[in-house]
Amino acid sequence: MIRVRFIAQVRYGHFAEYLKAVEQLNEIARERGWAEATFWVSMAGTANELFAEVDYPDLATLERENKAQDADAEWMKVIRSTVDIVVQGSARSELFETAPQLA
């Protein structure tokens, strides 16, 4: 399994707006049959960060869905709507795979 974690710090006063946008992305994903994210906030650490985690069965599925999202006008419209509410330079992603079974 592959897990992608997207992290963004949201400008103060805009958290609800950002959460609504990423929930819209989940609606689009659901309509298209793509993997949906779960959303998290930290209980300590950097203020106003939102974490979105998405699980995929393999890298090929992740790559296929990413390409489809980049080419999807509705998806990209929502992404672009968040440009002014995310702290510039704060957005990042992490990629994980399940731990191997060692002999």
Tab-separated table of N, CA, C and O in Angstrom:
chain	number	residue	atom	x	y	z
A	1	MET	N	0.844	-1.173	0.000
A	1	MET	CA	0.000	0.000	0.000
A	1	MET	C	0.893	1.242	0.000
A	1	MET	O	1.962	1.253	0.595
A	2	ILE	N	0.405	2.271	-0.655
A	2	ILE	CA	1.087	3.552	-0.730
A	2	ILE	C	0.209	4.589	-0.039
A	2	ILE	O	-1.008	4.619	-0.250
A	3	ARG	N	0.811	5.429	0.773
A	3	ARG	CA	0.082	6.524	1.426
A	3	ARG	C	0.776	7.835	1.094
A	3	ARG	O	1.992	7.964	1.229
A	4	VAL	N	-0.016	8.800	0.675
A	4	VAL	CA	0.487	10.139	0.419
A	4	VAL	C	-0.107	11.058	1.475
A	4	VAL	O	-1.304	11.003	1.764
A	5	ARG	N	0.742	11.889	2.041
A	5	ARG	CA	0.289	12.883	3.014
A	5	ARG	C	0.596	14.264	2.442
A	5	ARG	O	1.740	14.574	2.120
A	6	PHE	N	-0.445	15.070	2.279
A	6	PHE	CA	-0.299	16.453	1.839
A	6	PHE	C	-0.466	17.343	3.063
A	6	PHE	O	-1.407	17.163	3.838
A	7	ILE	N	0.431	18.285	3.222
A	7	ILE	CA	0.430	19.152	4.393
A	7	ILE	C	0.452	20.601	3.921
A	7	ILE	O	1.237	20.961	3.043
A	8	ALA	N	-0.410	21.420	4.497
A	8	ALA	CA	-0.414	22.842	4.169
A	8	ALA	C	-0.763	23.641	5.408
A	8	ALA	O	-1.636	23.245	6.189
A	9	GLN	N	-0.072	24.747	5.578
A	9	GLN	CA	-0.413	25.677	6.648
A	9	GLN	C	-1.371	26.708	6.049
A	9	GLN	O	-1.095	27.286	4.986
A	10	VAL	N	-2.488	26.919	6.723
A	10	VAL	CA	-3.538	27.797	6.235
A	10	VAL	C	-3.431	29.150	6.934
A	10	VAL	O	-3.176	29.211	8.146
A	11	ARG	N	-3.636	30.215	6.165
A	11	ARG	CA	-3.597	31.561	6.751
A	11	ARG	C	-4.685	31.672	7.816
A	11	ARG	O	-5.779	31.124	7.676
A	12	TYR	N	-4.362	32.392	8.883
A	12	TYR	CA	-5.333	32.598	9.956
A	12	TYR	C	-6.614	33.208	9.402
A	12	TYR	O	-6.585	34.079	8.540
A	13	GLY	N	-7.735	32.708	9.898
A	13	GLY	CA	-9.034	33.202	9.486
A	13	GLY	C	-9.594	32.522	8.249
A	13	GLY	O	-10.698	32.854	7.804
A	14	HIS	N	-8.852	31.559	7.673
A	14	HIS	CA	-9.278	30.919	6.437
A	14	HIS	C	-9.380	29.398	6.543
A	14	HIS	O	-9.550	28.729	5.527
A	15	PHE	N	-9.289	28.859	7.755
A	15	PHE	CA	-9.261	27.403	7.902
A	15	PHE	C	-10.555	26.760	7.396
A	15	PHE	O	-10.518	25.767	6.670
A	16	ALA	N	-11.694	27.317	7.763
A	16	ALA	CA	-12.977	26.746	7.329
A	16	ALA	C	-13.098	26.775	5.811
A	16	ALA	O	-13.595	25.812	5.195
A	17	GLU	N	-12.634	27.835	5.190
A	17	GLU	CA	-12.666	27.965	3.733
A	17	GLU	C	-11.788	26.893	3.076
A	17	GLU	O	-12.175	26.275	2.088
A	18	TYR	N	-10.612	26.663	3.651
A	18	TYR	CA	-9.706	25.657	3.100
A	18	TYR	C	-10.282	24.249	3.281
A	18	TYR	O	-10.255	23.442	2.350
A	19	LEU	N	-10.821	23.989	4.458
A	19	LEU	CA	-11.419	22.680	4.709
A	19	LEU	C	-12.574	22.415	3.740
A	19	LEU	O	-12.715	21.313	3.211
A	20	LYS	N	-13.366	23.432	3.467
A	20	LYS	CA	-14.456	23.283	2.504
A	20	LYS	C	-13.904	22.934	1.123
A	20	LYS	O	-14.445	22.078	0.418
A	21	ALA	N	-12.804	23.568	0.728
A	21	ALA	CA	-12.204	23.306	-0.587
A	21	ALA	C	-11.706	21.864	-0.686
A	21	ALA	O	-11.955	21.186	-1.692
A	22	VAL	N	-11.010	21.395	0.337
A	22	VAL	CA	-10.493	20.024	0.250
A	22	VAL	C	-11.618	18.996	0.346
A	22	VAL	O	-11.520	17.912	-0.231
A	23	GLU	N	-12.692	19.340	1.032
A	23	GLU	CA	-13.859	18.463	1.035
A	23	GLU	C	-14.501	18.423	-0.353
A	23	GLU	O	-15.007	17.380	-0.777
A	24	GLN	N	-14.458	19.546	-1.082
A	24	GLN	CA	-14.940	19.561	-2.466
A	24	GLN	C	-14.087	18.633	-3.333
A	24	GLN	O	-14.610	17.943	-4.213
A	25	LEU	N	-12.770	18.614	-3.069
A	25	LEU	CA	-11.901	17.699	-3.806
A	25	LEU	C	-12.308	16.255	-3.553
A	25	LEU	O	-12.303	15.431	-4.474
A	26	ASN	N	-12.669	15.940	-2.325
A	26	ASN	CA	-13.138	14.582	-2.025
A	26	ASN	C	-14.430	14.264	-2.782
A	26	ASN	O	-14.618	13.140	-3.241
A	27	GLU	N	-15.318	15.242	-2.909
A	27	GLU	CA	-16.553	15.026	-3.665
A	27	GLU	C	-16.242	14.711	-5.122
A	27	GLU	O	-16.832	13.798	-5.712
A	28	ILE	N	-15.305	15.465	-5.698
A	28	ILE	CA	-14.908	15.219	-7.084
A	28	ILE	C	-14.268	13.835	-7.194
A	28	ILE	O	-14.574	13.074	-8.125
A	29	ALA	N	-13.382	13.514	-6.253
A	29	ALA	CA	-12.730	12.198	-6.269
A	29	ALA	C	-13.768	11.084	-6.221
A	29	ALA	O	-13.681	10.095	-6.968
A	30	ARG	N	-14.751	11.235	-5.371
A	30	ARG	CA	-15.809	10.223	-5.239
A	30	ARG	C	-16.551	10.062	-6.571
A	30	ARG	O	-16.799	8.938	-7.019
A	31	GLU	N	-16.892	11.191	-7.212
A	31	GLU	CA	-17.599	11.147	-8.494
A	31	GLU	C	-16.768	10.464	-9.582
A	31	GLU	O	-17.308	9.805	-10.454
A	32	ARG	N	-15.431	10.634	-9.528
A	32	ARG	CA	-14.559	10.103	-10.573
A	32	ARG	C	-14.052	8.689	-10.257
A	32	ARG	O	-13.360	8.084	-11.053
A	33	GLY	N	-14.354	8.207	-9.047
A	33	GLY	CA	-13.867	6.886	-8.651
A	33	GLY	C	-12.420	6.896	-8.195
A	33	GLY	O	-11.766	5.856	-8.192
A	34	TRP	N	-11.917	8.070	-7.794
A	34	TRP	CA	-10.548	8.194	-7.298
A	34	TRP	C	-10.524	7.996	-5.784
A	34	TRP	O	-11.552	8.079	-5.108
A	35	ALA	N	-9.338	7.773	-5.270
A	35	ALA	CA	-9.170	7.629	-3.817
A	35	ALA	C	-9.510	8.949	-3.118
A	35	ALA	O	-9.219	10.027	-3.634
A	36	GLU	N	-10.136	8.832	-1.955
A	36	GLU	CA	-10.494	10.012	-1.166
A	36	GLU	C	-9.518	10.203	-0.016
A	36	GLU	O	-8.924	9.247	0.468
A	37	ALA	N	-9.399	11.436	0.425
A	37	ALA	CA	-8.503	11.786	1.520
A	37	ALA	C	-9.241	11.744	2.857
A	37	ALA	O	-10.456	11.912	2.926
A	38	THR	N	-8.462	11.521	3.905
A	38	THR	CA	-8.938	11.785	5.263
A	38	THR	C	-8.170	12.999	5.743
A	38	THR	O	-7.004	13.196	5.390
A	39	PHE	N	-8.813	13.824	6.553
A	39	PHE	CA	-8.223	15.092	6.973
A	39	PHE	C	-7.888	15.069	8.454
A	39	PHE	O	-8.666	14.559	9.260
A	40	TRP	N	-6.735	15.640	8.775
A	40	TRP	CA	-6.214	15.615	10.135
A	40	TRP	C	-5.661	16.984	10.501
A	40	TRP	O	-5.206	17.731	9.645
A	41	VAL	N	-5.688	17.289	11.782
A	41	VAL	CA	-4.987	18.451	12.328
A	41	VAL	C	-4.144	17.951	13.490
A	41	VAL	O	-4.489	16.966	14.152
A	42	SER	N	-3.034	18.617	13.717
A	42	SER	CA	-2.179	18.191	14.827
A	42	SER	C	-2.666	18.817	16.125
A	42	SER	O	-3.251	19.904	16.134
A	43	MET	N	-2.436	18.102	17.202
A	43	MET	CA	-2.812	18.591	18.522
A	43	MET	C	-1.695	19.432	19.128
A	43	MET	O	-1.890	20.093	20.131
A	44	ALA	N	-0.535	19.402	18.517
A	44	ALA	CA	0.603	20.218	18.932
A	44	ALA	C	1.464	20.433	17.691
A	44	ALA	O	1.376	19.680	16.723
A	45	GLY	N	2.267	21.460	17.716
A	45	GLY	CA	3.135	21.723	16.576
A	45	GLY	C	2.742	23.002	15.877
A	45	GLY	O	2.224	23.938	16.501
A	46	THR	N	2.945	23.047	14.585
A	46	THR	CA	2.663	24.239	13.791
A	46	THR	C	1.169	24.519	13.766
A	46	THR	O	0.361	23.623	13.518
A	47	ALA	N	0.821	25.771	14.027
A	47	ALA	CA	-0.591	26.162	14.059
A	47	ALA	C	-1.180	26.203	12.656
A	47	ALA	O	-0.488	26.499	11.681
A	48	ASN	N	-2.460	25.882	12.572
A	48	ASN	CA	-3.254	26.002	11.348
A	48	ASN	C	-2.742	25.137	10.197
A	48	ASN	O	-2.844	25.526	9.043
A	49	GLU	N	-2.211	23.971	10.519
A	49	GLU	CA	-1.823	23.024	9.478
A	49	GLU	C	-2.937	22.011	9.287
A	49	GLU	O	-3.557	21.567	10.246
A	50	LEU	N	-3.160	21.657	8.030
A	50	LEU	CA	-4.113	20.595	7.712
A	50	LEU	C	-3.357	19.506	6.977
A	50	LEU	O	-2.551	19.790	6.095
A	51	PHE	N	-3.610	18.278	7.366
A	51	PHE	CA	-2.985	17.106	6.753
A	51	PHE	C	-4.078	16.349	6.005
A	51	PHE	O	-5.140	16.092	6.565
A	52	ALA	N	-3.805	15.997	4.775
A	52	ALA	CA	-4.716	15.162	3.995
A	52	ALA	C	-3.951	13.900	3.630
A	52	ALA	O	-2.864	13.974	3.056
A	53	GLU	N	-4.494	12.754	3.996
A	53	GLU	CA	-3.844	11.480	3.699
A	53	GLU	C	-4.718	10.677	2.740
A	53	GLU	O	-5.930	10.580	2.921
A	54	VAL	N	-4.052	10.113	1.728
A	54	VAL	CA	-4.746	9.324	0.713
A	54	VAL	C	-4.004	8.008	0.553
A	54	VAL	O	-2.777	7.997	0.411
A	55	ASP	N	-4.733	6.906	0.589
A	55	ASP	CA	-4.152	5.579	0.421
A	55	ASP	C	-4.434	5.053	-0.985
A	55	ASP	O	-5.543	5.218	-1.517
A	56	TYR	N	-3.416	4.402	-1.558
A	56	TYR	CA	-3.506	3.804	-2.877
A	56	TYR	C	-2.994	2.368	-2.789
A	56	TYR	O	-2.094	2.081	-1.997
A	57	PRO	N	-3.487	1.475	-3.629
A	57	PRO	CA	-2.998	0.098	-3.582
A	57	PRO	C	-1.555	-0.025	-4.079
A	57	PRO	O	-0.831	-0.920	-3.657
A	58	ASP	N	-1.143	0.908	-4.983
A	58	ASP	CA	0.203	0.825	-5.557
A	58	ASP	C	0.574	2.159	-6.198
A	58	ASP	O	-0.269	3.051	-6.345
A	59	LEU	N	1.850	2.291	-6.585
A	59	LEU	CA	2.328	3.531	-7.197
A	59	LEU	C	1.666	3.809	-8.540
A	59	LEU	O	1.422	4.961	-8.894
A	60	ALA	N	1.371	2.770	-9.289
A	60	ALA	CA	0.744	2.952	-10.601
A	60	ALA	C	-0.611	3.645	-10.465
A	60	ALA	O	-0.943	4.538	-11.254
A	61	THR	N	-1.379	3.262	-9.461
A	61	THR	CA	-2.684	3.891	-9.235
A	61	THR	C	-2.504	5.350	-8.832
A	61	THR	O	-3.220	6.231	-9.325
A	62	LEU	N	-1.558	5.622	-7.941
A	62	LEU	CA	-1.259	6.998	-7.545
A	62	LEU	C	-0.911	7.845	-8.768
A	62	LEU	O	-1.468	8.928	-8.970
A	63	GLU	N	-0.017	7.363	-9.599
A	63	GLU	CA	0.405	8.110	-10.781
A	63	GLU	C	-0.750	8.320	-11.755
A	63	GLU	O	-0.925	9.417	-12.303
A	64	ARG	N	-1.569	7.297	-11.966
A	64	ARG	CA	-2.699	7.400	-12.884
A	64	ARG	C	-3.704	8.446	-12.394
A	64	ARG	O	-4.166	9.295	-13.158
A	65	GLU	N	-4.014	8.406	-11.098
A	65	GLU	CA	-4.975	9.367	-10.561
A	65	GLU	C	-4.408	10.780	-10.555
A	65	GLU	O	-5.136	11.737	-10.840
A	66	ASN	N	-3.128	10.936	-10.242
A	66	ASN	CA	-2.517	12.274	-10.270
A	66	ASN	C	-2.580	12.885	-11.661
A	66	ASN	O	-2.887	14.072	-11.817
A	67	LYS	N	-2.292	12.092	-12.686
A	67	LYS	CA	-2.356	12.591	-14.064
A	67	LYS	C	-3.792	12.972	-14.426
A	67	LYS	O	-4.034	13.995	-15.064
A	68	ALA	N	-4.742	12.161	-14.022
A	68	ALA	CA	-6.150	12.460	-14.301
A	68	ALA	C	-6.586	13.734	-13.581
A	68	ALA	O	-7.311	14.570	-14.153
A	69	GLN	N	-6.135	13.922	-12.339
A	69	GLN	CA	-6.487	15.129	-11.591
A	69	GLN	C	-5.887	16.370	-12.238
A	69	GLN	O	-6.564	17.405	-12.363
A	70	ASP	N	-4.644	16.286	-12.664
A	70	ASP	CA	-3.990	17.430	-13.313
A	70	ASP	C	-4.709	17.833	-14.595
A	70	ASP	O	-4.670	19.004	-14.985
A	71	ALA	N	-5.366	16.894	-15.248
A	71	ALA	CA	-6.064	17.160	-16.503
A	71	ALA	C	-7.554	17.472	-16.296
A	71	ALA	O	-8.264	17.744	-17.264
A	72	ASP	N	-8.017	17.458	-15.056
A	72	ASP	CA	-9.432	17.652	-14.754
A	72	ASP	C	-9.688	19.124	-14.403
A	72	ASP	O	-9.194	19.628	-13.396
A	73	ALA	N	-10.470	19.810	-15.228
A	73	ALA	CA	-10.705	21.248	-15.043
A	73	ALA	C	-11.384	21.567	-13.712
A	73	ALA	O	-11.022	22.549	-13.047
A	74	GLU	N	-12.354	20.754	-13.314
A	74	GLU	CA	-13.069	21.010	-12.057
A	74	GLU	C	-12.125	20.851	-10.864
A	74	GLU	O	-12.124	21.670	-9.942
A	75	TRP	N	-11.301	19.809	-10.876
A	75	TRP	CA	-10.322	19.562	-9.808
A	75	TRP	C	-9.356	20.742	-9.700
A	75	TRP	O	-9.113	21.275	-8.626
A	76	MET	N	-8.811	21.153	-10.853
A	76	MET	CA	-7.812	22.218	-10.853
A	76	MET	C	-8.414	23.558	-10.442
A	76	MET	O	-7.739	24.376	-9.818
A	77	LYS	N	-9.673	23.782	-10.751
A	77	LYS	CA	-10.336	25.022	-10.320
A	77	LYS	C	-10.363	25.106	-8.798
A	77	LYS	O	-10.088	26.164	-8.216
A	78	VAL	N	-10.674	23.993	-8.143
A	78	VAL	CA	-10.693	23.983	-6.673
A	78	VAL	C	-9.279	24.179	-6.127
A	78	VAL	O	-9.070	24.967	-5.204
A	79	ILE	N	-8.295	23.479	-6.702
A	79	ILE	CA	-6.913	23.633	-6.259
A	79	ILE	C	-6.490	25.097	-6.359
A	79	ILE	O	-5.922	25.671	-5.415
A	80	ARG	N	-6.764	25.716	-7.491
A	80	ARG	CA	-6.360	27.117	-7.699
A	80	ARG	C	-7.083	28.068	-6.759
A	80	ARG	O	-6.556	29.125	-6.425
A	81	SER	N	-8.268	27.702	-6.300
A	81	SER	CA	-9.018	28.570	-5.387
A	81	SER	C	-8.359	28.676	-4.015
A	81	SER	O	-8.694	29.571	-3.237
A	82	THR	N	-7.425	27.768	-3.718
A	82	THR	CA	-6.782	27.771	-2.398
A	82	THR	C	-5.459	28.542	-2.375
A	82	THR	O	-4.852	28.686	-1.318
A	83	VAL	N	-5.038	29.047	-3.512
A	83	VAL	CA	-3.713	29.681	-3.618
A	83	VAL	C	-3.524	30.806	-2.603
A	83	VAL	O	-2.462	30.913	-1.978
A	84	ASP	N	-4.526	31.628	-2.420
A	84	ASP	CA	-4.381	32.791	-1.537
A	84	ASP	C	-4.635	32.492	-0.064
A	84	ASP	O	-4.480	33.379	0.772
A	85	ILE	N	-5.028	31.262	0.261
A	85	ILE	CA	-5.316	30.968	1.674
A	85	ILE	C	-4.296	30.015	2.299
A	85	ILE	O	-4.325	29.793	3.500
A	86	VAL	N	-3.385	29.485	1.483
A	86	VAL	CA	-2.304	28.647	2.003
A	86	VAL	C	-1.066	29.521	2.168
A	86	VAL	O	-0.765	30.343	1.303
A	87	VAL	N	-0.373	29.354	3.271
A	87	VAL	CA	0.860	30.111	3.503
A	87	VAL	C	1.870	29.690	2.435
A	87	VAL	O	2.194	28.499	2.309
A	88	GLN	N	2.343	30.673	1.667
A	88	GLN	CA	3.262	30.380	0.568
A	88	GLN	C	4.502	29.655	1.084
A	88	GLN	O	5.105	30.038	2.084
A	89	GLY	N	4.865	28.584	0.399
A	89	GLY	CA	6.043	27.802	0.756
A	89	GLY	C	5.801	26.744	1.821
A	89	GLY	O	6.704	25.978	2.136
A	90	SER	N	4.584	26.685	2.367
A	90	SER	CA	4.328	25.726	3.450
A	90	SER	C	3.832	24.375	2.941
A	90	SER	O	3.951	23.368	3.637
A	91	ALA	N	3.261	24.340	1.754
A	91	ALA	CA	2.669	23.100	1.252
A	91	ALA	C	3.761	22.105	0.872
A	91	ALA	O	4.760	22.467	0.253
A	92	ARG	N	3.549	20.872	1.279
A	92	ARG	CA	4.525	19.824	0.979
A	92	ARG	C	3.799	18.481	0.983
A	92	ARG	O	2.655	18.383	1.400
A	93	SER	N	4.492	17.463	0.498
A	93	SER	CA	3.901	16.131	0.500
A	93	SER	C	4.922	15.120	0.980
A	93	SER	O	6.135	15.355	0.915
A	94	GLU	N	4.409	14.012	1.485
A	94	GLU	CA	5.229	12.902	1.947
A	94	GLU	C	4.656	11.635	1.333
A	94	GLU	O	3.449	11.537	1.120
A	95	LEU	N	5.516	10.675	1.051
A	95	LEU	CA	5.104	9.433	0.412
A	95	LEU	C	5.599	8.260	1.248
A	95	LEU	O	6.780	8.201	1.592
A	96	PHE	N	4.682	7.344	1.571
A	96	PHE	CA	4.999	6.195	2.407
A	96	PHE	C	4.595	4.902	1.710
A	96	PHE	O	3.665	4.900	0.907
A	97	GLU	N	5.265	3.823	2.052
A	97	GLU	CA	4.825	2.501	1.644
A	97	GLU	C	4.778	1.625	2.876
A	97	GLU	O	5.462	1.900	3.882
A	98	THR	N	3.983	0.572	2.829
A	98	THR	CA	3.921	-0.314	3.979
A	98	THR	C	5.287	-0.945	4.200
A	98	THR	O	6.036	-1.194	3.252
A	99	ALA	N	5.594	-1.196	5.450
A	99	ALA	CA	6.892	-1.769	5.800
A	99	ALA	C	7.015	-3.170	5.219
A	99	ALA	O	6.052	-3.939	5.184
A	100	PRO	N	8.202	-3.522	4.775
A	100	PRO	CA	8.396	-4.853	4.189
A	100	PRO	C	8.371	-5.941	5.256
A	100	PRO	O	8.661	-5.695	6.425
A	101	GLN	N	8.013	-7.134	4.832
A	101	GLN	CA	8.095	-8.303	5.693
A	101	GLN	C	9.512	-8.889	5.515
A	101	GLN	O	9.827	-9.383	4.438
A	102	LEU	N	10.320	-8.776	6.527
A	102	LEU	CA	11.711	-9.226	6.430
A	102	LEU	C	11.862	-10.675	6.859
A	102	LEU	O	11.161	-11.149	7.747
A	103	ALA	N	12.792	-11.344	6.245
A	103	ALA	CA	13.067	-12.749	6.585
A	103	ALA	C	13.947	-12.810	7.813
A	103	ALA	O	14.683	-11.948	8.156
